[in-house]
mmCIF file of C-alpha atoms in Angstrom:
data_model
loop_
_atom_site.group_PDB
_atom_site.id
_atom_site.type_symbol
_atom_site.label_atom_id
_atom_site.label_comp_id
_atom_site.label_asym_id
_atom_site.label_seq_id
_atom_site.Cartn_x
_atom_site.Cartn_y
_atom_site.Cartn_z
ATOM 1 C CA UNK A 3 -3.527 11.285 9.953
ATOM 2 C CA UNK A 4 -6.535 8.688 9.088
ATOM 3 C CA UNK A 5 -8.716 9.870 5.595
ATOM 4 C CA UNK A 6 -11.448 12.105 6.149
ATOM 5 C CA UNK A 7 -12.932 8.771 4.896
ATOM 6 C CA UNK A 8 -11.806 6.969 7.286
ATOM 7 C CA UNK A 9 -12.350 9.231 9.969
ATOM 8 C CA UNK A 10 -15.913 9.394 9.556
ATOM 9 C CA UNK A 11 -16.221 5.749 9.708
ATOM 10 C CA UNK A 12 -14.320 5.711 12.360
ATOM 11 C CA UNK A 13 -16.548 8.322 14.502
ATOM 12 C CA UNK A 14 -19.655 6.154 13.523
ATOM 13 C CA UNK A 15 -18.048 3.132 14.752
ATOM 14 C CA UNK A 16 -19.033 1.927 18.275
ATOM 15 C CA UNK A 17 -16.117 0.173 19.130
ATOM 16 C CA UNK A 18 -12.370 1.052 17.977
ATOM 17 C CA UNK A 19 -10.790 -1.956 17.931
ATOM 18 C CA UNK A 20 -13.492 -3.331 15.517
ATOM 19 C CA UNK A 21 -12.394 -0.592 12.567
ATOM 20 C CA UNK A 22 -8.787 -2.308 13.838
ATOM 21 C CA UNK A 23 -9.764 -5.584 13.194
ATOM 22 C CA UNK A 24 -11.733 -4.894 9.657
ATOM 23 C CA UNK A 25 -8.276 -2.849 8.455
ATOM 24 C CA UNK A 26 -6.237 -5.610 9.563
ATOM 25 C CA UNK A 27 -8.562 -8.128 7.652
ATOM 26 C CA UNK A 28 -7.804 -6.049 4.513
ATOM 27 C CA UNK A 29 -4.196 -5.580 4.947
ATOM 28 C CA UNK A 30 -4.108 -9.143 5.356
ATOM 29 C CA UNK A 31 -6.280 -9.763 2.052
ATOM 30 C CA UNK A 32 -4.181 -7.172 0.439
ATOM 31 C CA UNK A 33 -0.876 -9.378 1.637
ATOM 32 C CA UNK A 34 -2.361 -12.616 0.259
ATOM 33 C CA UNK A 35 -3.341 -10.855 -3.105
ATOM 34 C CA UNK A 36 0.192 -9.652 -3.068
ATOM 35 C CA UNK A 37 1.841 -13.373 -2.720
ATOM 36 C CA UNK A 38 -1.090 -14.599 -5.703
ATOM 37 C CA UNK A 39 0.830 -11.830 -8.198
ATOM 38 C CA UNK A 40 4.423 -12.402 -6.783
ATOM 39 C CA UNK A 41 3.702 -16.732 -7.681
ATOM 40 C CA UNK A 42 1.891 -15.572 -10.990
ATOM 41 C CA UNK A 43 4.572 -13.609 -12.100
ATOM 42 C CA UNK A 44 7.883 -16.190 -11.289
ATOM 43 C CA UNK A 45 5.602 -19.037 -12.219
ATOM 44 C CA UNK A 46 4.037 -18.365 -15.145
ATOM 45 C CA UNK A 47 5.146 -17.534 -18.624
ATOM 46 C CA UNK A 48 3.825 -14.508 -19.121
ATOM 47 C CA UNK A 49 3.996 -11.921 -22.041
ATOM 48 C CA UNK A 50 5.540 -8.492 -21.779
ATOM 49 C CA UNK A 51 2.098 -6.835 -21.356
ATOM 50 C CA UNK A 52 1.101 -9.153 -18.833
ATOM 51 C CA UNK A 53 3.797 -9.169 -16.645
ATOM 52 C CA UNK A 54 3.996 -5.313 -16.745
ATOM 53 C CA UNK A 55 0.024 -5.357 -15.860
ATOM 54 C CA UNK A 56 0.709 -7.572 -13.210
ATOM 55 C CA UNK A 57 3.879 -5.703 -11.942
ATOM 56 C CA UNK A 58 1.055 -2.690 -11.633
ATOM 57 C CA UNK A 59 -0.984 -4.747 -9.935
ATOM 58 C CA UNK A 60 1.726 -5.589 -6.893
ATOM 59 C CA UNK A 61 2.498 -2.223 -6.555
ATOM 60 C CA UNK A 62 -0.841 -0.836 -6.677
ATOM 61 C CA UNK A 63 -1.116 -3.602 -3.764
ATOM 62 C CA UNK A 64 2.037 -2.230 -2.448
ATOM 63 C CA UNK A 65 0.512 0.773 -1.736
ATOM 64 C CA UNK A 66 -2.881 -0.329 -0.601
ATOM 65 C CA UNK A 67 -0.790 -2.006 2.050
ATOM 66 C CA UNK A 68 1.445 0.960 3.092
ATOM 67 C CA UNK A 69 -1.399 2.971 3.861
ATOM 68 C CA UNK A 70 -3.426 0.571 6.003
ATOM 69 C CA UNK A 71 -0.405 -0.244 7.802
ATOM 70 C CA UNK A 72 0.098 3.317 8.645
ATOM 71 C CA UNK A 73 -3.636 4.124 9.202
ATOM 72 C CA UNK A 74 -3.481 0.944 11.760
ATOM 73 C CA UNK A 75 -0.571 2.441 13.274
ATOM 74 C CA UNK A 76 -2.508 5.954 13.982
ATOM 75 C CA UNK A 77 -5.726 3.693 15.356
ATOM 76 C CA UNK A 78 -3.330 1.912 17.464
ATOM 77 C CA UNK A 79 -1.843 5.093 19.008
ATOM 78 C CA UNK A 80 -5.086 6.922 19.473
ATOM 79 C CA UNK A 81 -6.425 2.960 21.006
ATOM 80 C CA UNK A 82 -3.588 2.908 23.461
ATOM 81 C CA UNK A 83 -3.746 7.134 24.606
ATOM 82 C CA UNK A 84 -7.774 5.783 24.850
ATOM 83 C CA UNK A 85 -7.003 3.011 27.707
ATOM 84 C CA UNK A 86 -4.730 5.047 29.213
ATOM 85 C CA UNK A 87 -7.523 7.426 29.651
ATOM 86 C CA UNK A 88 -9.889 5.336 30.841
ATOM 87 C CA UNK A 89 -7.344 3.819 33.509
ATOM 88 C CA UNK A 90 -6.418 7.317 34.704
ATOM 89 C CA UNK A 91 -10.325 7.987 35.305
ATOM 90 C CA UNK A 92 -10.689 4.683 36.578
ATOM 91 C CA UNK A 93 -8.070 5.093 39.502
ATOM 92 C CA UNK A 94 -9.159 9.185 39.754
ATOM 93 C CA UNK A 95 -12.739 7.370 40.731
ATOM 94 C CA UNK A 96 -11.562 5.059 42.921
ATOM 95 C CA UNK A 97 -9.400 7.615 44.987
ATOM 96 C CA UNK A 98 -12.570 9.933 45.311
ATOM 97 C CA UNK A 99 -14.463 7.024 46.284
ATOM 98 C CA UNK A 100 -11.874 6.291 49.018
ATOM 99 C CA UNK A 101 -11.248 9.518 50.167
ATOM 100 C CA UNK A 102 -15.338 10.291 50.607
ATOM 101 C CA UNK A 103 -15.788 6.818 52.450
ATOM 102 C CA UNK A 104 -13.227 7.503 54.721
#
């Protein structure tokens, strides 16, 4: 289930797919930031305090990710039962219409 955060963005949002398209701008920031720490940390010589605060970093990143990916998912799924919707009352309209021109 989205945040309540999320949720009210969401409702205040005209169009759907643009909340998809800003999460899936972040996950991919989120991914990028991710590769920066995974170089940094085989790359560089690092001491034991920095490696371990960037080793927080990627999976504070880690998580970030999980949970856009999975409140994508649920704005996918309620997308897709959405156009479904709207093409079931698209074809219910055209059959009335048919049925009172007749």
């Amino acid at each position: 289930m989205p945040s309540k955060a999320m949720t009210l963005t969401y409702q205040d949002s005209a169009l759907p797919i643009v909340w998809i398209d800003g999460l899936e701008e972040k996950l991919a920031r989120c991914r990028q930031s991710m590769e920066e720490v995974d170089l940094k940390l085989r790359r560089e010589k690092l001491s034991p305090e920095g490696r371990k605060s960037l080793e927080r970093e990627r999976n504070l990143l880690m998580t970030k990710a999980d949970n856009y990916e999975k409140e994508l998912s649920v704005l996918r799924k309620e997308n897709r039962k959405n156009a479904a919707l709207a093409v079931a009352m698209a074809l219910l309209i055209a059959l009335i219409y048919a049925c009172w021109t007749m």
